[in-house]
Coordinates of C-alpha atoms in Angstrom, one line a residue:
Chain A
M1 CA 105.7 110.7 126.7
A2 CA 106.1 114.1 125.1
A3 CA 106.6 117.1 127.2
V4 CA 103.3 119.0 127.9
R5 CA 102.8 121.8 125.5
S6 CA 99.8 123.9 125.8
I7 CA 97.4 124.3 122.9
S8 CA 94.8 127.0 123.1
K9 CA 93.9 127.8 119.5
V10 CA 93.9 125.4 116.5
L11 CA 94.2 126.5 112.9
V12 CA 92.8 123.9 110.5
A13 CA 94.7 124.0 107.2
N14 CA 91.8 122.5 105.3
R15 CA 88.2 123.2 104.1
G16 CA 84.7 121.9 104.1
E17 CA 83.5 119.0 106.2
I18 CA 86.8 118.0 107.7
A19 CA 87.6 121.5 108.9
R20 CA 84.1 121.6 110.5
R21 CA 84.6 118.2 112.1
I22 CA 87.9 119.2 113.7
F23 CA 86.4 122.5 114.9
R24 CA 83.7 120.5 116.6
T25 CA 86.2 118.6 118.7
C26 CA 88.2 121.8 119.4
R27 CA 85.0 123.4 120.8
T28 CA 84.5 120.3 123.0
L29 CA 88.0 120.6 124.3
G30 CA 87.6 124.3 124.9
L31 CA 90.0 125.4 122.2
G32 CA 89.8 128.4 119.9
T33 CA 89.4 127.8 116.2
V34 CA 90.9 129.4 113.1
A35 CA 89.7 128.7 109.5
V36 CA 91.6 129.4 106.3
Y37 CA 89.8 129.8 103.0
S38 CA 90.3 130.5 99.4
E39 CA 88.3 133.1 97.4
A40 CA 86.0 130.3 96.2
D41 CA 85.1 129.3 99.7
T42 CA 84.2 132.7 101.2
G43 CA 80.7 131.8 102.1
L44 CA 81.2 128.2 103.3
L45 CA 80.2 126.9 106.7
H46 CA 83.7 126.1 107.9
V47 CA 84.5 129.8 107.6
A48 CA 81.4 131.0 109.3
E49 CA 81.7 128.6 112.2
A50 CA 85.3 129.3 113.2
D51 CA 86.2 131.9 115.8
Q52 CA 88.5 133.5 113.3
A53 CA 89.1 133.1 109.6
R54 CA 91.8 134.2 107.1
L55 CA 91.6 134.4 103.4
I56 CA 94.7 132.7 102.0
G57 CA 94.4 133.2 98.2
P58 CA 92.7 132.5 94.9
P59 CA 90.5 129.4 94.3
R60 CA 93.2 127.1 92.9
P61 CA 94.7 124.9 95.7
Q62 CA 98.2 125.7 94.3
E63 CA 97.6 129.3 95.2
S64 CA 95.8 128.9 98.5
Y65 CA 95.4 125.6 100.5
L66 CA 98.8 124.3 99.2
V67 CA 100.8 127.4 100.0
I68 CA 102.7 126.8 103.2
E69 CA 103.7 130.4 103.7
R70 CA 100.1 131.7 103.5
I71 CA 99.0 129.2 106.2
L72 CA 101.9 130.1 108.4
E73 CA 101.0 133.8 108.0
A74 CA 97.4 133.1 108.9
A75 CA 98.5 131.2 112.0
H76 CA 100.8 134.0 113.2
E77 CA 98.3 136.7 112.5
T78 CA 95.5 135.0 114.4
G79 CA 97.6 133.8 117.3
A80 CA 96.9 130.1 116.6
D81 CA 99.4 127.9 118.4
A82 CA 98.7 124.6 116.7
V83 CA 97.9 123.4 113.2
H84 CA 95.7 120.4 112.2
P85 CA 96.1 119.6 108.5
G86 CA 93.0 117.4 108.0
Y87 CA 93.3 115.1 105.0
G88 CA 94.5 115.8 101.5
F89 CA 96.2 119.1 100.7
L90 CA 99.3 119.5 102.9
S91 CA 98.4 116.8 105.4
E92 CA 101.1 114.4 104.1
N93 CA 103.7 117.0 103.2
A94 CA 106.8 116.6 105.4
R95 CA 108.0 120.0 104.5
F96 CA 104.8 121.6 105.8
A97 CA 105.0 119.7 109.1
E98 CA 108.6 120.8 109.4
A99 CA 107.8 124.4 108.7
I100 CA 105.0 124.4 111.3
E101 CA 107.3 122.9 114.0
S102 CA 110.3 125.1 113.2
S103 CA 108.1 128.2 113.4
G104 CA 107.3 127.4 117.0
L105 CA 103.7 126.0 116.4
T106 CA 102.5 122.6 117.5
W107 CA 102.0 120.2 114.6
I108 CA 99.0 117.9 115.2
G109 CA 100.3 114.9 113.3
P110 CA 103.2 112.4 113.0
T111 CA 106.8 113.6 112.8
P112 CA 108.0 115.1 109.5
E113 CA 110.4 112.1 109.2
T114 CA 107.6 109.5 109.4
I115 CA 105.5 111.5 107.0
G116 CA 108.4 111.6 104.6
A117 CA 109.2 107.9 104.9
M118 CA 105.6 106.7 104.5
G119 CA 104.8 109.2 101.8
D120 CA 107.4 107.6 99.6
K121 CA 105.7 104.3 98.6
Q122 CA 108.9 102.5 98.0
R123 CA 110.4 103.4 101.4
A124 CA 107.1 102.5 103.0
R125 CA 107.3 99.0 101.5
E126 CA 110.8 98.6 102.8
I127 CA 109.6 99.5 106.3
A128 CA 106.8 96.9 106.1
V129 CA 109.2 94.2 104.8
A130 CA 111.6 95.0 107.7
V131 CA 108.9 94.0 110.2
R132 CA 107.9 90.9 108.2
V133 CA 104.7 92.2 106.7
A134 CA 104.1 91.0 103.1
V135 CA 104.0 93.5 100.3
V136 CA 102.4 93.1 96.9
P137 CA 105.2 92.0 94.5
G138 CA 106.6 95.0 92.8
S139 CA 109.4 96.4 90.8
R140 CA 112.2 98.8 91.6
R141 CA 111.6 102.5 91.1
F142 CA 112.1 104.1 87.6
E143 CA 113.3 107.6 87.9
H144 CA 113.4 108.6 84.3
D145 CA 112.1 107.2 81.0
D146 CA 113.7 103.7 81.0
P147 CA 111.7 101.5 78.6
S148 CA 114.1 98.6 78.6
G149 CA 114.1 98.3 82.4
L150 CA 110.3 98.7 82.5
D151 CA 109.7 95.9 80.0
G152 CA 112.0 93.5 81.9
A153 CA 110.3 94.3 85.3
A154 CA 106.8 93.8 83.7
E155 CA 107.9 90.4 82.4
V156 CA 108.9 89.3 85.8
L157 CA 105.7 90.5 87.5
G158 CA 103.3 89.4 84.7
F159 CA 100.1 91.2 83.6
P160 CA 97.8 92.7 84.6
L161 CA 99.8 95.1 86.7
L162 CA 99.6 98.6 88.0
V163 CA 101.8 101.5 87.2
K164 CA 102.1 103.7 90.3
A165 CA 103.6 107.1 91.0
S166 CA 106.0 106.7 93.9
A167 CA 104.7 109.9 95.5
G168 CA 101.0 109.2 94.7
G169 CA 98.2 108.2 97.0
G170 CA 94.4 108.1 97.3
G171 CA 94.1 106.5 93.9
I172 CA 95.9 109.4 92.2
G173 CA 98.7 108.4 89.9
M174 CA 97.8 104.8 89.5
R175 CA 96.9 103.0 86.2
R176 CA 96.1 99.4 85.3
V177 CA 98.0 97.9 82.3
D178 CA 97.0 94.7 80.6
D179 CA 99.7 94.1 78.1
M180 CA 103.2 95.1 77.0
R181 CA 101.9 97.2 74.2
S182 CA 100.3 99.9 76.4
L183 CA 102.9 99.7 79.1
R184 CA 105.3 102.4 77.8
D185 CA 102.4 104.9 77.0
V186 CA 100.9 104.5 80.4
A187 CA 104.3 104.8 82.1
R188 CA 105.1 107.9 80.2
A189 CA 101.7 109.5 81.0
T190 CA 102.0 108.5 84.7
Q191 CA 105.4 110.0 84.9
S192 CA 104.4 113.3 83.4
M193 CA 101.3 113.5 85.6
A194 CA 103.4 112.7 88.7
A195 CA 106.0 115.3 87.8
K196 CA 103.2 117.9 87.7
A197 CA 101.1 116.7 90.6
F198 CA 103.8 115.6 93.1
G199 CA 107.1 117.2 91.8
D200 CA 108.5 113.6 91.5
D201 CA 108.3 111.7 88.3
S202 CA 109.4 108.3 89.6
I203 CA 107.1 105.3 89.2
F204 CA 107.1 101.6 90.0
L205 CA 105.1 98.5 88.8
E206 CA 103.1 96.3 91.1
R207 CA 101.2 93.1 90.5
F208 CA 97.5 93.6 90.2
I209 CA 95.3 91.1 92.2
P210 CA 92.1 90.6 90.1
K211 CA 89.6 89.9 92.9
A212 CA 90.9 92.0 95.7
R213 CA 89.5 93.7 98.8
H214 CA 90.8 96.9 100.3
V215 CA 90.9 96.6 104.0
E216 CA 92.7 99.0 106.3
I217 CA 93.6 99.2 109.9
Q218 CA 93.1 102.3 112.0
V219 CA 96.1 102.8 114.2
F220 CA 97.2 105.2 116.8
G221 CA 100.8 105.5 118.0
F222 CA 101.9 107.3 121.1
G223 CA 105.3 108.4 119.7
D224 CA 107.3 106.3 122.2
G225 CA 107.1 102.9 120.4
N226 CA 103.7 102.1 121.9
A227 CA 100.7 101.8 119.5
V228 CA 97.2 100.4 119.4
H229 CA 94.8 99.5 116.6
L230 CA 91.1 100.5 116.4
F231 CA 90.1 97.6 114.2
E232 CA 89.6 97.5 110.5
R233 CA 87.6 99.2 107.8
D234 CA 86.6 97.6 104.5
C235 CA 86.9 100.2 101.7
S236 CA 86.5 97.8 98.8
L237 CA 83.7 99.8 97.0
Q238 CA 85.6 102.2 94.8
R239 CA 85.3 104.0 91.5
R240 CA 88.4 105.2 89.7
F241 CA 90.4 103.8 92.6
Q242 CA 88.6 106.1 95.0
K243 CA 86.5 105.0 97.9
V244 CA 82.7 105.3 97.8
I245 CA 81.4 103.1 100.7
E246 CA 83.4 102.0 103.8
E247 CA 82.4 99.8 106.7
S248 CA 83.5 98.1 109.8
P249 CA 83.8 95.2 110.6
A250 CA 84.9 94.0 107.2
P251 CA 82.3 91.4 106.2
G252 CA 83.2 87.8 105.7
I253 CA 86.9 88.0 106.6
P254 CA 87.9 85.4 109.1
E255 CA 88.7 86.6 112.6
D256 CA 92.3 85.3 112.6
I257 CA 92.9 87.3 109.4
H258 CA 91.6 90.5 111.1
K259 CA 93.8 89.8 114.0
R260 CA 97.0 89.2 111.9
M261 CA 96.4 92.4 109.9
A262 CA 95.9 94.4 113.0
E263 CA 99.1 93.0 114.5
A264 CA 101.0 93.8 111.3
A265 CA 99.8 97.3 111.3
V266 CA 100.7 97.8 115.0
N267 CA 104.2 96.4 114.3
I268 CA 104.7 99.0 111.6
C269 CA 103.8 101.7 114.1
R270 CA 106.0 100.3 116.8
A271 CA 109.0 100.1 114.4
T272 CA 108.6 103.7 113.3
R273 CA 107.7 105.0 116.8
Y274 CA 104.6 106.3 115.1
R275 CA 103.0 109.4 116.6
G276 CA 99.2 110.0 116.2
A277 CA 96.4 108.7 114.0
G278 CA 97.3 106.7 110.9
T279 CA 95.9 104.1 108.6
V280 CA 97.7 101.0 107.3
E281 CA 96.1 99.9 104.1
F282 CA 96.2 96.3 102.8
V283 CA 95.0 94.6 99.7
V284 CA 93.4 91.3 100.5
D285 CA 93.0 88.5 98.0
A286 CA 89.2 87.9 98.2
H287 CA 89.6 84.2 97.6
T288 CA 92.6 83.2 99.8
F289 CA 92.5 86.1 102.3
E290 CA 96.2 86.5 101.8
F291 CA 96.9 90.1 102.6
Y292 CA 99.7 92.5 101.5
F293 CA 100.7 95.9 102.8
L294 CA 99.8 98.7 100.3
E295 CA 100.6 102.0 102.0
M296 CA 100.3 103.9 105.2
N297 CA 98.4 107.2 105.4
T298 CA 99.9 109.4 108.0
R299 CA 96.9 111.5 108.8
I300 CA 93.3 111.4 109.8
Q301 CA 91.4 109.5 107.1
V302 CA 88.2 110.6 105.3
E303 CA 86.4 107.5 106.7
H304 CA 87.5 107.8 110.3
P305 CA 83.9 108.3 111.5
V306 CA 83.3 104.6 110.8
T307 CA 85.8 103.7 113.4
E308 CA 84.5 106.4 115.8
M309 CA 81.0 105.0 115.5
I310 CA 82.0 101.4 116.4
T311 CA 84.6 102.3 119.2
G312 CA 83.0 105.4 120.7
R313 CA 86.4 107.1 120.5
D314 CA 87.1 110.6 119.2
L315 CA 90.1 110.2 117.0
V316 CA 90.6 113.9 116.5
A317 CA 90.5 114.6 120.2
M318 CA 93.2 111.9 120.6
Q319 CA 95.3 113.6 118.0
I320 CA 95.0 117.0 119.7
E321 CA 95.6 115.6 123.2
L322 CA 98.7 113.7 122.0
A323 CA 100.1 116.8 120.4
A324 CA 99.4 118.8 123.6
G325 CA 101.1 116.1 125.6
T326 CA 98.1 115.4 127.7
L327 CA 97.0 112.0 126.3
T328 CA 97.6 109.0 128.5
S329 CA 98.9 106.0 126.6
L330 CA 96.1 103.4 126.0
E331 CA 96.3 99.7 126.3
Q332 CA 94.9 97.5 123.4
D333 CA 92.3 95.9 125.6
A334 CA 90.8 99.3 126.5
I335 CA 89.6 99.6 122.9
N336 CA 86.4 97.7 122.1
A337 CA 84.2 97.7 119.1
R338 CA 80.4 97.2 119.0
G339 CA 77.9 96.8 116.2
H340 CA 78.5 97.8 112.6
A341 CA 79.0 101.1 110.9
I342 CA 78.8 102.0 107.2
E343 CA 79.8 105.3 105.5
C344 CA 78.6 106.5 102.1
R345 CA 80.3 109.3 100.3
L346 CA 77.9 111.6 98.6
Y347 CA 79.7 113.0 95.6
A348 CA 78.9 115.8 93.1
E349 CA 79.2 113.5 90.1
N350 CA 77.2 111.8 87.4
P351 CA 77.4 108.0 87.7
A352 CA 75.8 107.6 84.2
K353 CA 78.6 109.5 82.6
M354 CA 81.5 107.5 84.1
F355 CA 81.2 109.5 87.4
M356 CA 82.2 112.7 85.8
P357 CA 82.3 115.7 88.2
S358 CA 79.2 117.8 88.4
P359 CA 79.9 121.2 90.1
G360 CA 77.1 123.8 90.4
K361 CA 74.7 125.3 92.8
L362 CA 72.9 123.3 95.5
E363 CA 69.4 124.5 94.7
R364 CA 68.1 122.2 97.4
Y365 CA 70.2 120.6 100.1
R366 CA 68.6 119.0 103.1
P367 CA 70.6 116.3 104.9
P368 CA 68.6 113.8 107.0
A369 CA 68.2 114.5 110.7
E370 CA 70.9 113.0 112.9
P371 CA 69.8 110.8 115.8
G372 CA 72.5 109.0 117.7
D373 CA 72.9 106.2 115.1
L374 CA 73.4 108.5 112.2
R375 CA 76.1 111.1 111.5
V376 CA 76.2 113.5 108.5
E377 CA 79.5 115.4 107.9
T378 CA 79.2 118.1 105.2
G379 CA 80.8 121.4 104.4
Y380 CA 77.8 122.7 102.4
R381 CA 74.3 124.1 102.9
E382 CA 71.4 124.9 100.6
H383 CA 72.2 127.5 97.9
D384 CA 76.0 127.0 98.2
M385 CA 78.1 126.7 95.1
V386 CA 80.0 123.5 94.7
T387 CA 83.0 124.8 92.7
P388 CA 85.2 122.8 90.3
F389 CA 88.4 123.6 92.3
Y390 CA 88.2 120.9 95.0
D391 CA 87.2 117.2 95.4
P392 CA 83.6 116.3 94.7
L393 CA 82.7 115.2 98.2
L394 CA 79.4 116.8 99.3
A395 CA 78.8 114.8 102.4
K396 CA 79.6 111.7 104.3
V397 CA 76.7 109.8 105.8
I398 CA 77.6 107.3 108.5
A399 CA 75.1 104.9 110.0
W400 CA 75.5 102.6 112.9
A401 CA 73.4 99.6 114.0
P402 CA 73.9 96.4 116.0
T403 CA 74.2 94.3 112.8
R404 CA 75.5 94.9 109.3
D405 CA 72.1 94.4 107.7
A406 CA 70.4 96.8 110.1
A407 CA 73.2 99.4 109.4
R408 CA 72.7 98.9 105.6
Q409 CA 69.0 99.5 105.9
R410 CA 69.5 102.5 108.2
M411 CA 71.8 103.9 105.5
V412 CA 69.3 103.3 102.7
S413 CA 66.6 105.1 104.6
A414 CA 69.0 108.0 105.5
L415 CA 70.1 108.5 101.8
A416 CA 66.5 108.3 100.6
K417 CA 65.7 111.2 102.9
F418 CA 68.7 113.2 101.8
E419 CA 67.2 115.9 99.6
V420 CA 69.7 117.3 97.0
S421 CA 69.1 119.0 93.7
G422 CA 70.7 121.5 91.3
I423 CA 73.6 119.3 90.6
R424 CA 74.0 115.6 89.8
T425 CA 75.0 113.3 92.6
N426 CA 75.6 109.6 93.2
R427 CA 72.9 109.5 95.9
E428 CA 70.7 107.0 94.0
F429 CA 73.7 105.0 92.9
L430 CA 74.8 104.6 96.5
I431 CA 71.3 103.3 97.3
A432 CA 71.5 100.9 94.4
C433 CA 74.9 99.6 95.7
L434 CA 73.5 99.1 99.2
R435 CA 70.5 97.2 97.9
D436 CA 72.5 95.1 95.6
E437 CA 72.3 91.4 96.4
A438 CA 76.0 90.8 96.4
F439 CA 76.7 93.8 98.6
A440 CA 73.9 92.7 101.0
A441 CA 75.6 89.3 101.2
G442 CA 79.0 91.0 102.0
N443 CA 80.4 89.8 98.7
V444 CA 82.5 93.0 98.0
S445 CA 85.7 93.6 96.0
T446 CA 87.5 96.5 94.5
G447 CA 86.0 95.5 91.1
F448 CA 82.4 95.6 92.4
I449 CA 81.3 98.9 90.9
D450 CA 83.1 98.5 87.6
Q451 CA 81.7 95.0 87.1
R452 CA 78.2 95.7 88.2
R453 CA 77.9 99.3 86.9
E454 CA 75.3 98.5 84.2
Q455 CA 72.9 96.8 86.6
L456 CA 73.5 99.3 89.3
L457 CA 72.7 102.1 86.8
A458 CA 69.6 100.2 85.7
A459 CA 68.5 100.0 89.3
V460 CA 68.9 103.8 89.6
D461 CA 66.6 104.4 86.6
Q462 CA 63.8 102.3 88.0
Chain B
M1 CA 83.2 121.8 54.8
A2 CA 81.0 122.2 57.9
T3 CA 81.9 124.2 61.0
V4 CA 81.7 122.1 64.1
D5 CA 81.3 123.5 67.6
V6 CA 83.4 121.8 70.3
K7 CA 81.5 121.9 73.6
T8 CA 82.6 121.0 77.1
E9 CA 80.6 118.2 78.8
I10 CA 81.4 119.4 82.3
T11 CA 82.1 122.6 84.3
G12 CA 85.8 123.0 85.0
N13 CA 88.9 125.1 84.9
V14 CA 90.9 125.2 81.7
W15 CA 94.2 123.6 82.8
K16 CA 96.0 123.4 79.5
V17 CA 95.4 124.1 75.8
V18 CA 97.2 121.4 73.9
A19 CA 96.3 122.1 70.3
S20 CA 96.9 125.2 68.1
V21 CA 94.8 127.0 65.5
G22 CA 95.6 125.4 62.1
D23 CA 96.3 121.9 63.5
V24 CA 94.7 119.0 61.6
L25 CA 93.1 117.0 64.3
E26 CA 92.0 113.4 64.2
E27 CA 88.7 112.4 65.8
E28 CA 89.2 112.2 69.6
A29 CA 92.4 114.3 69.5
P30 CA 92.5 116.5 72.6
I31 CA 92.2 120.3 72.2
L32 CA 92.3 121.3 75.8
I33 CA 92.4 119.7 79.2
L34 CA 89.9 120.7 81.9
E35 CA 90.6 120.4 85.6
S36 CA 87.5 119.7 87.6
M37 CA 87.2 118.3 91.1
K38 CA 90.7 116.9 91.0
M39 CA 90.2 115.2 87.7
E40 CA 91.8 116.1 84.4
I41 CA 89.3 115.7 81.6
P42 CA 90.2 116.3 77.9
V43 CA 88.0 118.1 75.6
S44 CA 88.5 116.4 72.2
A45 CA 87.7 116.9 68.6
P46 CA 84.3 115.3 68.0
E47 CA 85.4 114.5 64.4
K48 CA 88.4 114.9 62.1
G49 CA 89.0 118.5 61.1
V50 CA 91.1 121.6 61.1
L51 CA 91.1 123.7 64.3
M52 CA 89.8 127.1 63.3
E53 CA 89.4 128.8 66.7
I54 CA 90.1 128.3 70.4
L55 CA 87.7 130.2 72.5
A56 CA 89.1 129.6 76.0
K57 CA 92.4 130.2 77.6
E58 CA 94.3 128.6 80.4
G59 CA 92.8 129.5 83.7
D60 CA 89.3 130.2 82.4
V61 CA 86.4 128.6 84.2
V62 CA 84.0 127.1 81.6
T63 CA 80.5 125.7 82.3
E64 CA 78.9 122.6 80.9
G65 CA 78.0 123.1 77.2
T66 CA 80.3 126.0 76.6
V67 CA 81.7 126.2 73.0
V68 CA 85.5 126.2 73.6
A69 CA 86.7 125.7 70.0
R70 CA 85.6 125.4 66.4
L71 CA 86.6 122.9 63.8
K72 CA 86.3 122.9 60.0
A73 CA 85.3 119.3 59.4

């Protein structure tokens, strides 16, 4: 167990809903809160709600939320003694974690070494293989333009395949290729995008599983080789490789598969002496239920409330207490799940125009009331501007009920009551997905939205 | 020869201007690339033509429907 370090004030190096959600737990734990914000976010709720707030730069993330020095300055100026990174931005940046620790602050997250190892998709695969967890068949890494090597690797794997940026994640830097003709163009485009986005242009190829499900295991490691899982989340409903609806338990997956996936995830944590909350993502063949390790996210996940709703645990509190050295190691059998939880991501986007972003002013914005079985996480309020500088997430709505069908209906009713206008959103599209026969039957896959887009859009119009 | 306005379909930040005045552009050729909500979205020539004017520069925030370039088609 780590030495006890006191934490009294937490700076959240993030914005919007996740900053607010972390502050909420900080207040419960009696900790002070510090927000950082860009010029575009001056009036947002996360800034107003924190005990202290510091402006860290212009709207573009590269000039504010991604600038390590500005965040360190803000922490020192406000007397914060710990930093929580949230998700996205610098949350999986080993250099940031290192800078926080070496400046004497407490980093609420895994060690910089683990972040570095898991952030590199190829090294992460090697770690999984070392503990006998299957990975999707893939190629070696291509550092520079190497067309002959690429062609050969593609022939071995067969089409369709995915071109992936080694440093990518969250669906960014990933493209499907169906034939040899388009391989080189896609590889070149992915490399140049990756060089710009991640400062690393290396890519690799991976076999694409046509009917796949995306199932992930929430894990928590205690940093001493002990780790537990907090069950799975099915995140199969995606558009542009980004999640839209998540739920737990994963419908229709046999119990022994759940169990084996959870064991695999825990083994990865034990092997790396993982510290804190993490998510091990798997791609599951929807027909055979064979599962393969995809990647591990070394941070709190956007969809973590799904797990909190079924387990009654506060994952952010666990993260903070572990960093403070006050968390007692948990045994697996102390963690139980009950009922079913579904999360929908309300995005500022236009489903009819290929989910193009739709920034603008929230003329009307009234989330539904939150009784115990419903949770709404948002960073916005009525009349706020949703700017084009950040991701399109407006709100996460999470519904719980004793059964999947009841949770699904609870969600439909919550979304129907969510009043939002002034910009385009996917609210009605989400309702159409929830009402879709295949979804209701639990027949989900990562191709669900693409394949049923027309009929889902038609249902929106009715 | 008609003048064609090139309009943006979304609100975003001009990330890169990838064509130059005087270029002969094929239909669908990108003129500039917008960055909006973590997506890069090209603004392309609606038809074949010569690029006469570029009305936005890198770093500008443009709203949906803004004329960002003109073509001689």
